[in-house]
CSV table of C-alpha atoms in Angstrom, one decimal:
chain,number,residue,atom,x,y,z
X,130,UNK,CA,-36.4,-15.5,-46.8
X,131,UNK,CA,-36.1,-19.3,-46.2
X,132,UNK,CA,-34.6,-20.7,-43.2
X,133,UNK,CA,-31.6,-23.5,-43.4
X,134,UNK,CA,-32.7,-26.7,-41.8
X,135,UNK,CA,-29.0,-26.5,-39.4
X,136,UNK,CA,-27.3,-30.3,-38.8
X,137,UNK,CA,-28.2,-32.9,-37.4
X,138,UNK,CA,-26.2,-33.2,-33.8
X,139,UNK,CA,-23.7,-36.2,-34.2
X,140,UNK,CA,-24.0,-38.2,-31.4
X,141,UNK,CA,-20.9,-39.1,-28.9
X,142,UNK,CA,-19.5,-41.9,-28.2
X,143,UNK,CA,-20.7,-41.5,-24.4
X,144,UNK,CA,-24.6,-40.9,-25.7
X,145,UNK,CA,-24.6,-43.5,-28.1
X,146,UNK,CA,-26.8,-46.5,-27.0
X,147,UNK,CA,-23.7,-49.5,-27.2
X,148,UNK,CA,-25.8,-51.9,-28.6
X,149,UNK,CA,-26.6,-49.8,-31.7
X,150,UNK,CA,-29.8,-48.1,-31.6
X,151,UNK,CA,-31.4,-44.8,-31.0
X,152,UNK,CA,-32.3,-44.3,-28.0
X,153,UNK,CA,-29.4,-42.8,-26.0
X,154,UNK,CA,-28.3,-44.0,-22.7
X,155,UNK,CA,-29.2,-42.2,-19.5
X,156,UNK,CA,-26.9,-41.2,-17.2
X,157,UNK,CA,-27.2,-44.6,-14.4
X,158,UNK,CA,-26.8,-46.5,-18.0
X,159,UNK,CA,-24.3,-45.3,-19.3
X,160,UNK,CA,-22.7,-45.5,-16.2
X,161,UNK,CA,-23.1,-48.7,-15.2
X,162,UNK,CA,-22.2,-50.0,-18.7
X,163,UNK,CA,-19.1,-48.1,-18.3
X,164,UNK,CA,-17.8,-49.6,-14.9
X,165,UNK,CA,-19.1,-53.3,-16.2
X,166,UNK,CA,-16.5,-53.5,-19.0
X,167,UNK,CA,-14.3,-51.2,-16.8
X,168,UNK,CA,-13.6,-53.7,-14.0
X,169,UNK,CA,-14.3,-57.3,-16.9
X,170,UNK,CA,-10.5,-55.5,-17.9
X,171,UNK,CA,-9.5,-55.3,-14.2
X,172,UNK,CA,-10.6,-58.3,-13.6
X,173,UNK,CA,-8.5,-60.4,-16.8
X,174,UNK,CA,-5.5,-58.8,-15.5
X,175,UNK,CA,-6.2,-59.8,-11.5
X,176,UNK,CA,-7.3,-63.4,-13.0
X,177,UNK,CA,-3.9,-64.1,-15.4
X,178,UNK,CA,-1.4,-62.6,-13.4
X,179,UNK,CA,-3.0,-64.4,-10.4
X,180,UNK,CA,-2.2,-67.9,-12.7
X,181,UNK,CA,1.5,-67.2,-13.4
X,182,UNK,CA,2.0,-65.7,-10.1
X,183,UNK,CA,2.7,-62.8,-10.9
X,184,UNK,CA,0.1,-59.8,-10.8
X,185,UNK,CA,1.4,-57.0,-12.7
X,186,UNK,CA,-0.2,-55.3,-9.6
X,187,UNK,CA,-2.7,-55.2,-6.4
X,188,UNK,CA,-6.2,-54.9,-7.1
X,189,UNK,CA,-6.7,-51.3,-5.8
X,190,UNK,CA,-4.0,-50.0,-7.6
X,191,UNK,CA,-5.2,-51.6,-10.7
X,192,UNK,CA,-8.8,-50.4,-10.7
X,193,UNK,CA,-7.9,-46.8,-8.8
X,194,UNK,CA,-4.9,-46.0,-12.2
X,195,UNK,CA,-5.9,-43.2,-14.3
X,196,UNK,CA,-7.2,-45.2,-17.0
X,197,UNK,CA,-10.7,-46.6,-15.0
X,198,UNK,CA,-13.3,-43.4,-14.2
X,199,UNK,CA,-15.7,-45.1,-12.5
X,200,UNK,CA,-13.3,-45.8,-9.8
X,201,UNK,CA,-15.7,-46.5,-6.8
X,202,UNK,CA,-18.3,-48.9,-9.4
X,203,UNK,CA,-15.9,-50.5,-10.3
X,204,UNK,CA,-14.3,-51.7,-7.4
X,205,UNK,CA,-16.9,-52.8,-6.3
X,206,UNK,CA,-18.0,-54.4,-9.0
X,207,UNK,CA,-14.4,-56.3,-9.3
X,208,UNK,CA,-14.6,-57.3,-5.5
X,209,UNK,CA,-17.9,-58.4,-5.2
X,210,UNK,CA,-17.6,-60.5,-8.7
X,211,UNK,CA,-14.3,-62.2,-7.2
X,212,UNK,CA,-16.1,-63.2,-3.6
X,213,UNK,CA,-19.0,-65.2,-5.2
X,214,UNK,CA,-16.4,-66.0,-8.5
X,215,UNK,CA,-16.6,-69.9,-8.3
X,216,UNK,CA,-20.7,-69.5,-7.9
X,217,UNK,CA,-20.8,-67.5,-10.6
X,218,UNK,CA,-18.5,-70.0,-12.8
X,219,UNK,CA,-21.0,-72.4,-12.1
X,220,UNK,CA,-23.5,-71.2,-12.8
X,221,UNK,CA,-22.2,-70.2,-16.0
X,222,UNK,CA,-21.2,-73.8,-16.8
X,223,UNK,CA,-24.4,-75.2,-15.9
X,224,UNK,CA,-26.3,-72.9,-18.2
X,225,UNK,CA,-23.8,-73.8,-21.5
X,226,UNK,CA,-23.0,-69.6,-21.5
X,227,UNK,CA,-19.8,-70.0,-22.7
X,228,UNK,CA,-19.9,-71.0,-25.6
X,229,UNK,CA,-16.8,-70.5,-28.4
X,230,UNK,CA,-18.7,-66.9,-29.1
X,231,UNK,CA,-18.9,-66.0,-25.4
X,232,UNK,CA,-15.5,-67.8,-24.0
X,233,UNK,CA,-13.7,-64.8,-25.0
X,234,UNK,CA,-15.4,-62.2,-22.5
X,235,UNK,CA,-15.5,-64.5,-19.8
X,236,UNK,CA,-15.1,-61.9,-17.7
X,237,UNK,CA,-17.1,-59.6,-18.9
X,238,UNK,CA,-20.3,-62.4,-18.4
X,239,UNK,CA,-18.9,-63.3,-14.9
X,240,UNK,CA,-19.2,-58.9,-13.6
X,241,UNK,CA,-22.4,-59.3,-15.9
X,242,UNK,CA,-23.7,-62.1,-13.9
X,243,UNK,CA,-23.2,-61.3,-10.7
X,244,UNK,CA,-26.1,-57.5,-11.0
X,245,UNK,CA,-28.1,-60.6,-12.2
X,246,UNK,CA,-27.8,-62.7,-9.5
X,247,UNK,CA,-26.5,-61.2,-6.7
X,248,UNK,CA,-26.9,-57.1,-7.6
X,249,UNK,CA,-29.1,-54.8,-9.3
X,250,UNK,CA,-30.4,-56.6,-12.3
X,251,UNK,CA,-28.9,-55.1,-15.3
X,252,UNK,CA,-30.6,-53.7,-18.1
X,253,UNK,CA,-30.8,-54.4,-21.8
X,254,UNK,CA,-27.7,-51.5,-22.5
X,255,UNK,CA,-25.1,-54.4,-24.6
X,256,UNK,CA,-25.2,-57.6,-26.4
X,257,UNK,CA,-23.7,-59.2,-23.5
X,258,UNK,CA,-26.6,-58.1,-21.0
X,259,UNK,CA,-28.9,-59.4,-24.0
X,260,UNK,CA,-27.4,-62.6,-24.0
X,261,UNK,CA,-28.3,-63.2,-19.8
X,262,UNK,CA,-30.9,-61.9,-19.0
X,263,UNK,CA,-32.6,-63.2,-21.8
X,264,UNK,CA,-31.7,-66.5,-19.7
X,265,UNK,CA,-31.8,-65.3,-16.4
X,266,UNK,CA,-34.7,-67.6,-14.9
X,267,UNK,CA,-32.1,-70.3,-16.3
X,268,UNK,CA,-29.3,-68.6,-14.7
X,269,UNK,CA,-31.5,-68.3,-11.3
X,270,UNK,CA,-32.4,-71.5,-11.7
X,271,UNK,CA,-29.2,-73.4,-12.4
X,272,UNK,CA,-27.9,-71.4,-8.3
X,273,UNK,CA,-31.1,-73.0,-7.0
X,274,UNK,CA,-29.9,-76.7,-8.2
X,275,UNK,CA,-26.9,-75.6,-7.4
X,276,UNK,CA,-27.4,-74.9,-3.6
X,277,UNK,CA,-29.2,-77.9,-3.3
X,278,UNK,CA,-26.4,-80.5,-4.6
X,279,UNK,CA,-24.2,-78.7,-2.6
X,280,UNK,CA,-26.6,-79.3,0.4
X,281,UNK,CA,-26.4,-75.7,1.7
X,282,UNK,CA,-29.6,-73.1,2.6
X,283,UNK,CA,-27.4,-70.0,1.9
X,284,UNK,CA,-25.3,-68.6,-1.1
X,285,UNK,CA,-22.5,-67.3,1.6
X,286,UNK,CA,-21.8,-71.2,2.6
X,287,UNK,CA,-20.5,-71.6,-1.0
X,288,UNK,CA,-18.3,-69.0,-0.4
X,289,UNK,CA,-14.4,-69.3,0.2
X,290,UNK,CA,-14.3,-68.1,4.2
X,291,UNK,CA,-11.0,-66.4,5.4
X,292,UNK,CA,-10.1,-64.5,8.9
X,293,UNK,CA,-9.2,-61.4,8.8
X,294,UNK,CA,-8.4,-58.7,11.4
X,295,UNK,CA,-10.9,-56.2,12.2
X,296,UNK,CA,-8.3,-54.1,13.5
X,297,UNK,CA,-8.4,-50.5,11.8
X,298,UNK,CA,-5.1,-49.7,9.9
X,299,UNK,CA,-4.1,-46.6,9.7
X,300,UNK,CA,-3.1,-45.1,6.6
X,301,UNK,CA,0.5,-44.6,5.5
X,302,UNK,CA,1.8,-41.8,3.3
X,303,UNK,CA,5.4,-41.3,2.2
X,304,UNK,CA,6.2,-37.7,1.3
X,305,UNK,CA,7.9,-37.5,-2.1
X,306,UNK,CA,10.7,-34.8,-1.1
X,307,UNK,CA,11.4,-35.0,-5.1
X,308,UNK,CA,8.8,-33.0,-4.6
X,309,UNK,CA,7.6,-31.3,-1.3
X,310,UNK,CA,9.0,-31.1,1.3
X,311,UNK,CA,7.2,-32.7,4.6
X,312,UNK,CA,6.6,-29.8,6.2
X,313,UNK,CA,4.4,-28.6,3.4
X,314,UNK,CA,2.8,-31.8,3.0
X,315,UNK,CA,2.0,-31.7,7.2
X,316,UNK,CA,0.5,-29.1,6.2
X,317,UNK,CA,-1.9,-29.3,3.3
X,318,UNK,CA,-2.7,-32.7,4.7
X,319,UNK,CA,-4.0,-31.3,8.0
X,320,UNK,CA,-6.8,-29.2,6.8
X,321,UNK,CA,-9.0,-32.3,6.2
X,322,UNK,CA,-7.7,-34.8,8.5
X,323,UNK,CA,-5.1,-35.8,11.3
X,324,UNK,CA,-2.1,-36.6,10.2
X,325,UNK,CA,0.5,-37.8,12.5
X,326,UNK,CA,5.0,-38.4,11.8
X,327,UNK,CA,5.8,-41.4,11.9
X,328,UNK,CA,9.4,-41.7,14.7
X,329,UNK,CA,10.8,-45.0,12.0
X,330,UNK,CA,11.1,-43.9,8.8
X,331,UNK,CA,11.3,-39.8,7.7
X,332,UNK,CA,8.9,-39.0,5.4
X,333,UNK,CA,6.3,-41.2,6.7
X,334,UNK,CA,3.5,-39.5,7.8
X,335,UNK,CA,0.0,-41.1,9.8
X,336,UNK,CA,-3.2,-40.9,8.9
X,337,UNK,CA,-6.8,-41.8,10.2
X,338,UNK,CA,-8.1,-45.2,9.0
X,339,UNK,CA,-9.9,-45.3,5.8
X,340,UNK,CA,-8.6,-42.2,5.1
X,341,UNK,CA,-8.9,-42.3,0.9
X,342,UNK,CA,-6.3,-39.9,-1.0
X,343,UNK,CA,-6.7,-41.9,-4.4
X,344,UNK,CA,-8.3,-38.1,-6.1
X,345,UNK,CA,-6.4,-36.4,-4.0
X,346,UNK,CA,-4.4,-33.6,-5.6
X,347,UNK,CA,-0.9,-34.3,-3.8
X,348,UNK,CA,-1.5,-38.2,-4.8
X,349,UNK,CA,-2.0,-37.5,-8.4
X,350,UNK,CA,1.0,-35.3,-8.6
X,351,UNK,CA,2.4,-37.1,-7.4
X,352,UNK,CA,3.5,-35.4,-4.1
X,353,UNK,CA,2.8,-38.2,-1.4
X,354,UNK,CA,3.3,-42.0,-2.3
X,355,UNK,CA,0.4,-44.1,-0.5
X,356,UNK,CA,2.8,-46.6,0.9
X,357,UNK,CA,2.7,-49.0,3.9
X,358,UNK,CA,5.3,-48.2,7.2
X,359,UNK,CA,6.7,-52.3,6.6
X,360,UNK,CA,7.4,-51.3,2.8
X,361,UNK,CA,8.7,-47.9,3.6
X,362,UNK,CA,11.6,-49.4,6.5
X,363,UNK,CA,13.0,-51.0,3.5
X,364,UNK,CA,14.5,-48.4,1.3
X,365,UNK,CA,15.4,-47.0,5.1
X,366,UNK,CA,17.3,-49.9,6.1
X,367,UNK,CA,20.3,-49.4,2.7
X,368,UNK,CA,20.3,-45.6,3.7
X,369,UNK,CA,22.5,-44.9,0.2
X,370,UNK,CA,23.8,-41.7,0.4
X,371,UNK,CA,23.7,-38.8,-2.2
X,372,UNK,CA,26.7,-38.8,-4.4
X,373,UNK,CA,28.7,-42.2,-3.5
X,374,UNK,CA,32.0,-42.0,-5.5
X,375,UNK,CA,34.2,-44.9,-5.6
X,376,UNK,CA,38.3,-44.8,-6.1
X,377,UNK,CA,40.3,-46.8,-7.7
X,378,UNK,CA,43.3,-47.7,-7.2
X,379,UNK,CA,44.4,-48.6,-10.0
X,380,UNK,CA,43.5,-45.3,-11.8
X,381,UNK,CA,43.4,-43.4,-9.2
X,382,UNK,CA,40.9,-42.1,-9.8
X,383,UNK,CA,37.5,-41.5,-8.5
X,384,UNK,CA,34.2,-42.5,-10.0
X,385,UNK,CA,30.6,-41.9,-8.7
X,386,UNK,CA,29.0,-44.8,-7.5
X,387,UNK,CA,25.5,-46.5,-8.5
X,388,UNK,CA,22.8,-47.9,-6.8
X,389,UNK,CA,20.9,-51.2,-7.7
X,390,UNK,CA,17.0,-51.8,-6.8
X,391,UNK,CA,17.3,-55.2,-8.6
X,392,UNK,CA,14.1,-56.2,-9.0
X,393,UNK,CA,12.3,-52.8,-8.7
X,394,UNK,CA,8.6,-52.8,-9.8
X,395,UNK,CA,6.6,-51.3,-8.9
X,396,UNK,CA,8.8,-48.2,-8.1
X,397,UNK,CA,7.7,-47.3,-4.7
X,398,UNK,CA,11.3,-48.3,-2.9
X,399,UNK,CA,12.7,-47.2,-6.4
X,400,UNK,CA,11.5,-43.6,-6.7
X,401,UNK,CA,11.8,-43.5,-2.5
X,402,UNK,CA,15.8,-44.2,-2.8
X,403,UNK,CA,15.5,-41.5,-5.6
X,404,UNK,CA,14.2,-39.1,-2.8
X,405,UNK,CA,16.6,-40.5,0.2
X,406,UNK,CA,19.9,-39.5,-2.0
X,407,UNK,CA,17.9,-36.1,-3.0
X,408,UNK,CA,17.8,-36.4,-6.7
X,409,UNK,CA,21.9,-37.1,-6.7
X,410,UNK,CA,24.1,-40.0,-8.1
X,411,UNK,CA,22.6,-42.8,-10.0
X,412,UNK,CA,20.2,-45.8,-9.4
X,413,UNK,CA,19.9,-48.4,-11.7
X,414,UNK,CA,15.7,-49.9,-11.6
X,415,UNK,CA,16.3,-53.8,-13.2
X,416,UNK,CA,12.8,-55.6,-13.5
X,417,UNK,CA,12.0,-58.7,-16.0
X,418,UNK,CA,8.9,-57.8,-17.0
X,419,UNK,CA,6.8,-56.3,-19.7
X,420,UNK,CA,4.1,-54.9,-18.2
X,421,UNK,CA,5.5,-54.4,-14.8
X,422,UNK,CA,8.2,-52.0,-16.6
X,423,UNK,CA,5.5,-50.0,-18.4
X,424,UNK,CA,4.5,-49.0,-14.2
X,425,UNK,CA,7.6,-49.0,-13.2
X,426,UNK,CA,8.6,-46.1,-15.4
X,427,UNK,CA,5.4,-44.5,-15.2
X,428,UNK,CA,5.9,-44.3,-11.4
X,429,UNK,CA,9.5,-42.6,-11.7
X,430,UNK,CA,8.1,-40.3,-14.0
X,431,UNK,CA,5.2,-39.2,-11.9
X,432,UNK,CA,7.8,-38.8,-8.8
X,433,UNK,CA,10.0,-36.7,-10.8
X,434,UNK,CA,13.3,-39.3,-10.4
X,435,UNK,CA,15.0,-38.3,-12.7
X,436,UNK,CA,18.3,-40.1,-11.9
X,437,UNK,CA,16.7,-44.0,-11.9
X,438,UNK,CA,17.5,-45.2,-15.0
X,439,UNK,CA,15.2,-48.5,-16.0
X,440,UNK,CA,16.7,-51.5,-17.3
X,441,UNK,CA,14.0,-54.2,-19.3
X,442,UNK,CA,16.6,-57.4,-18.1
X,443,UNK,CA,16.7,-59.4,-15.6
X,444,UNK,CA,18.8,-59.4,-12.7
X,445,UNK,CA,20.3,-62.8,-12.2
X,446,UNK,CA,21.8,-61.8,-16.2
X,447,UNK,CA,23.8,-58.7,-14.9
X,448,UNK,CA,27.6,-59.5,-15.4
X,449,UNK,CA,29.5,-57.7,-11.9
X,450,UNK,CA,32.4,-57.3,-14.4
X,451,UNK,CA,31.2,-54.6,-16.5
X,452,UNK,CA,32.0,-51.6,-15.9
X,453,UNK,CA,28.6,-50.0,-15.0
X,454,UNK,CA,27.8,-52.9,-13.0
X,455,UNK,CA,31.2,-52.0,-11.0
X,456,UNK,CA,30.1,-49.3,-9.8
X,457,UNK,CA,27.0,-50.3,-8.0
X,458,UNK,CA,27.7,-49.8,-4.0
X,459,UNK,CA,24.3,-50.6,-3.0
X,460,UNK,CA,21.7,-53.2,-3.9
X,461,UNK,CA,18.1,-53.2,-2.8
X,462,UNK,CA,16.7,-56.6,-3.5
X,463,UNK,CA,13.1,-57.1,-3.1
X,464,UNK,CA,12.7,-60.5,-4.9
X,465,UNK,CA,9.5,-61.8,-5.9
X,466,UNK,CA,7.9,-63.9,-2.7
X,467,UNK,CA,4.4,-65.3,-2.1
X,468,UNK,CA,3.3,-62.3,-1.0
X,469,UNK,CA,1.5,-64.0,2.1
X,470,UNK,CA,2.3,-60.5,3.9
X,471,UNK,CA,0.3,-58.0,2.2
X,472,UNK,CA,-2.3,-60.3,1.1
X,473,UNK,CA,-5.1,-58.3,3.0
X,474,UNK,CA,-3.7,-55.1,2.0
X,475,UNK,CA,-4.0,-56.4,-1.4
X,476,UNK,CA,-7.4,-57.9,-1.0
X,477,UNK,CA,-5.1,-60.7,-2.2
X,478,UNK,CA,-7.4,-62.8,-0.5
X,479,UNK,CA,-10.6,-62.6,-3.0
X,480,UNK,CA,-8.4,-64.4,-5.5
X,481,UNK,CA,-8.5,-67.9,-5.8
X,482,UNK,CA,-5.0,-68.8,-5.2
X,483,UNK,CA,-5.5,-67.0,-1.2
X,484,UNK,CA,-5.9,-70.4,-0.1
X,485,UNK,CA,-2.3,-71.7,-0.9
X,486,UNK,CA,-0.7,-68.8,0.2
X,487,UNK,CA,-2.0,-69.1,3.4
X,488,UNK,CA,-0.9,-72.9,3.8
X,489,UNK,CA,2.9,-74.0,4.0
X,490,UNK,CA,2.0,-77.8,3.7
X,491,UNK,CA,-1.0,-77.1,0.7
X,492,UNK,CA,1.9,-74.9,-0.9
X,493,UNK,CA,5.1,-76.2,-0.2
X,494,UNK,CA,6.5,-76.6,-3.4
X,495,UNK,CA,6.1,-73.5,-5.0
X,496,UNK,CA,7.4,-71.9,-1.7
X,497,UNK,CA,10.4,-74.1,-2.4
X,498,UNK,CA,10.7,-72.8,-6.4
X,499,UNK,CA,10.5,-68.9,-5.0
X,500,UNK,CA,12.7,-69.6,-1.9
X,501,UNK,CA,15.5,-71.4,-4.1
X,502,UNK,CA,15.3,-68.5,-6.5
X,503,UNK,CA,15.7,-65.9,-4.1
X,504,UNK,CA,18.8,-67.9,-3.1
X,505,UNK,CA,20.3,-67.5,-6.2
X,506,UNK,CA,19.1,-64.0,-6.2
X,507,UNK,CA,21.0,-62.7,-3.6
X,508,UNK,CA,23.9,-65.7,-4.0
X,509,UNK,CA,24.0,-63.3,-7.4
X,510,UNK,CA,24.4,-59.7,-5.4
X,511,UNK,CA,27.2,-61.0,-3.1
X,512,UNK,CA,29.5,-60.9,-6.0
X,513,UNK,CA,29.0,-57.2,-6.9
X,514,UNK,CA,32.5,-56.4,-6.1
X,515,UNK,CA,31.8,-52.5,-4.9
X,516,UNK,CA,28.5,-53.8,-3.5
X,517,UNK,CA,29.2,-52.4,0.3
X,518,UNK,CA,25.3,-53.2,1.4
X,519,UNK,CA,22.7,-55.1,1.1
X,520,UNK,CA,19.1,-55.6,2.3
X,521,UNK,CA,17.8,-58.4,0.8
X,522,UNK,CA,13.5,-58.5,1.5
X,523,UNK,CA,10.1,-59.7,1.3
X,524,UNK,CA,6.6,-59.1,2.1
X,525,UNK,CA,6.5,-62.5,2.8
X,526,UNK,CA,5.2,-64.6,6.9
X,527,UNK,CA,6.9,-68.1,5.4
X,528,UNK,CA,10.2,-68.7,7.7
X,529,UNK,CA,11.4,-70.5,4.1
X,530,UNK,CA,10.7,-67.7,2.2
X,531,UNK,CA,12.6,-65.4,4.4
X,532,UNK,CA,15.0,-66.7,7.8
X,533,UNK,CA,15.8,-69.9,6.0
X,534,UNK,CA,17.1,-67.9,2.9
X,535,UNK,CA,19.6,-66.1,5.5
X,536,UNK,CA,20.8,-69.1,6.5
X,537,UNK,CA,21.4,-70.7,3.5
X,538,UNK,CA,23.9,-67.8,1.8
X,539,UNK,CA,25.7,-66.4,5.3
X,540,UNK,CA,29.1,-68.9,4.4
X,541,UNK,CA,29.5,-67.1,1.1
X,542,UNK,CA,28.6,-64.0,2.0
X,543,UNK,CA,31.1,-64.5,5.0
X,544,UNK,CA,33.5,-65.2,2.2
X,545,UNK,CA,32.6,-61.6,0.6
X,546,UNK,CA,33.2,-60.1,3.3
X,547,UNK,CA,29.7,-59.7,4.3
X,548,UNK,CA,28.0,-60.1,7.6
X,549,UNK,CA,24.7,-59.1,9.1
X,550,UNK,CA,24.0,-56.4,10.8
X,551,UNK,CA,21.3,-54.6,12.7
X,552,UNK,CA,18.2,-53.1,10.7
X,553,UNK,CA,16.1,-50.6,12.3
X,554,UNK,CA,17.0,-51.6,16.1
X,555,UNK,CA,14.4,-49.9,17.6
X,556,UNK,CA,12.1,-52.1,15.8
X,557,UNK,CA,10.8,-54.4,18.9
X,558,UNK,CA,10.2,-57.8,16.2
X,559,UNK,CA,12.9,-59.7,15.3
X,560,UNK,CA,14.1,-62.2,13.5
X,561,UNK,CA,13.2,-66.0,14.5
X,562,UNK,CA,15.5,-67.6,16.4
X,563,UNK,CA,16.8,-70.3,13.8
X,564,UNK,CA,20.1,-69.0,12.9
X,565,UNK,CA,22.9,-67.0,13.9
X,566,UNK,CA,22.0,-62.8,14.3
X,567,UNK,CA,18.7,-63.3,13.8
X,568,UNK,CA,18.8,-60.4,16.3
X,569,UNK,CA,19.7,-58.4,14.2
X,570,UNK,CA,16.7,-59.2,11.3
X,571,UNK,CA,13.5,-57.4,11.1
X,572,UNK,CA,9.9,-59.4,11.0
X,573,UNK,CA,6.4,-57.1,10.9
X,574,UNK,CA,3.7,-58.7,11.4
X,575,UNK,CA,0.5,-58.9,9.7
X,576,UNK,CA,-2.1,-58.9,12.9
X,577,UNK,CA,-0.7,-56.3,14.7
X,578,UNK,CA,1.2,-54.4,12.6
X,579,UNK,CA,-1.1,-54.6,9.3
X,580,UNK,CA,1.7,-56.1,6.8
X,581,UNK,CA,3.9,-59.0,7.1
X,582,UNK,CA,7.2,-58.2,6.0
X,583,UNK,CA,10.9,-59.5,6.5
X,584,UNK,CA,14.0,-57.1,6.0
X,585,UNK,CA,17.8,-58.6,5.8
X,586,UNK,CA,21.0,-55.7,5.7
X,587,UNK,CA,24.7,-57.5,4.4
X,588,UNK,CA,27.4,-54.9,5.3
X,589,UNK,CA,30.7,-55.6,3.8
X,590,UNK,CA,33.2,-55.1,6.7
X,591,UNK,CA,36.2,-52.7,5.7
X,592,UNK,CA,39.2,-54.8,5.7
X,593,UNK,CA,37.3,-56.8,3.6
X,594,UNK,CA,36.3,-55.3,0.5
X,595,UNK,CA,37.8,-56.4,-2.4
X,596,UNK,CA,41.4,-55.4,-5.0
X,597,UNK,CA,41.8,-52.5,-6.1
X,598,UNK,CA,39.1,-50.4,-4.1
X,599,UNK,CA,40.2,-47.6,-1.9
X,600,UNK,CA,38.3,-46.0,0.8
X,601,UNK,CA,35.5,-44.6,-0.5
X,602,UNK,CA,34.4,-40.8,-0.6
X,603,UNK,CA,31.0,-38.9,-0.7
X,604,UNK,CA,30.2,-36.8,-3.8
X,605,UNK,CA,30.7,-33.3,-1.8
X,606,UNK,CA,34.0,-34.1,0.3
X,607,UNK,CA,35.6,-35.0,-3.4
X,608,UNK,CA,34.1,-31.8,-4.6
X,609,UNK,CA,35.6,-30.1,-1.8
X,610,UNK,CA,39.0,-31.2,-3.0
X,611,UNK,CA,38.9,-31.1,-6.0
X,612,UNK,CA,37.5,-27.2,-5.6
X,613,UNK,CA,40.5,-26.7,-3.7
X,614,UNK,CA,43.0,-27.8,-5.6
X,615,UNK,CA,42.3,-26.2,-8.8
X,616,UNK,CA,41.8,-22.5,-6.7
X,617,UNK,CA,45.2,-23.0,-5.7
X,618,UNK,CA,46.8,-24.3,-9.0
X,619,UNK,CA,45.5,-20.8,-9.9
X,620,UNK,CA,46.9,-18.7,-6.9
X,621,UNK,CA,50.2,-20.7,-7.9
X,622,UNK,CA,50.2,-19.9,-11.3
X,623,UNK,CA,48.8,-16.4,-10.9
X,624,UNK,CA,51.5,-15.3,-8.5
X,625,UNK,CA,54.5,-17.3,-10.1
X,626,UNK,CA,53.8,-15.6,-14.0
X,627,UNK,CA,50.7,-12.3,-13.4
X,628,UNK,CA,51.5,-10.8,-9.7
X,629,UNK,CA,55.1,-10.1,-10.4
X,630,UNK,CA,54.8,-8.8,-13.0
X,631,UNK,CA,51.5,-5.9,-12.0
X,632,UNK,CA,54.2,-5.3,-8.6
X,633,UNK,CA,57.4,-4.6,-10.6
X,634,UNK,CA,55.7,-3.1,-14.1
X,635,UNK,CA,59.9,-1.6,-15.3
X,636,UNK,CA,60.9,-5.7,-15.5
X,637,UNK,CA,58.1,-5.6,-17.9
X,638,UNK,CA,58.9,-2.4,-19.5
X,639,UNK,CA,62.7,-3.5,-19.6
X,640,UNK,CA,61.8,-6.4,-22.1
X,641,UNK,CA,60.0,-5.1,-24.3
X,642,UNK,CA,63.0,-2.7,-24.8
């Protein structure tokens, strides 16, 4: 009996040669091919955000997103390409590679050029790789000519230099108590690492430096969040209570009050608020940028924060007189800033704009524009009628974005009944002494603490609440009052109408006769 020929096995996208050939890629070649393209994708997002001064996310967060498969190789390629980017671009321009055909793939060409000039030489696995390998000698000749032109002997002399502290920084993680209790998280983490509780923020844990948790199951399922200590202090400073209620004098009605996160993305502080509120009440999370809204929504889903409502809206355009805004009792305002306090942690020192970020004089125009926006946002926060607590925070080390903004709004804050209140009094580093009440402000040091944050807390005086609002009550107290009221109504009804008939049944029969 003749044997039937078996159909040829189809090649998968991963095994097929990317340049259209029949020879499949080997494991290492395939991994390098896709890592270069993933690195180019991340590099484009990073550079576009840096040019607009509004990043979608940090380099680390973009590389360690679920869509990136080969995270280790991609991370190394992105970082090394950024370090050598000015030199690579000069070389590509000198060899006339960035013509109209390849201009759209500039980031990919930069990644491949790094491999050819400074890393492992690429194999001819794709059209872009073939193009640069065919001009390998010209690229290296252009690099030598560039060194001679700049009168330097080594490539390191052409790269931007920045001072980074060598002090090891602990890894902090915050337990998402919406999904897991703190003790269970400690029990799970201590199987692999030394874990200590933080003495400042409840639910914050300290692990050894360089601890890599990006693939840990608790991180992937949202049970813990990798969040810095200073960043975790912000939501804790607002201290929202679960199930807040506000009482309206006009109707004598108790309605649930809300918490507003004015500039929410990427959402770590938003879901921290949700955890502090134990998933009760409602948090309105505003974000203007469409791409950042997507990331905010992903963070909220991962955390299981069902009490968060994401709004793709400009905080400055919210009308405090609208019904849904008149119930907002606490506001967290963490507006766009220079990011100078987290530049090292976010690897922003690799970006083209880093030198300007740390230089007050060279970047004064941008800082002044940021400070003007921050002041406008903080002034808008004071106009919400039911607001009692407002936290203003930045991840900046510059006085113009921190103490100067707070000082400029103090008269307006006082007119609305707000005053500065202490933020984490046990913390040793306070605000710069340039205004009255600077001892209530909180600063973290970029070198000693690894992050440069600033936090200010405004609290409305009890006798300065706006007309039409009475004392606030928590949800638990209101519910207990309502339950007791209903219980007493039922007892009175039962006693007056039913209990008498049970005791004296003859009255009922006499009525029937």
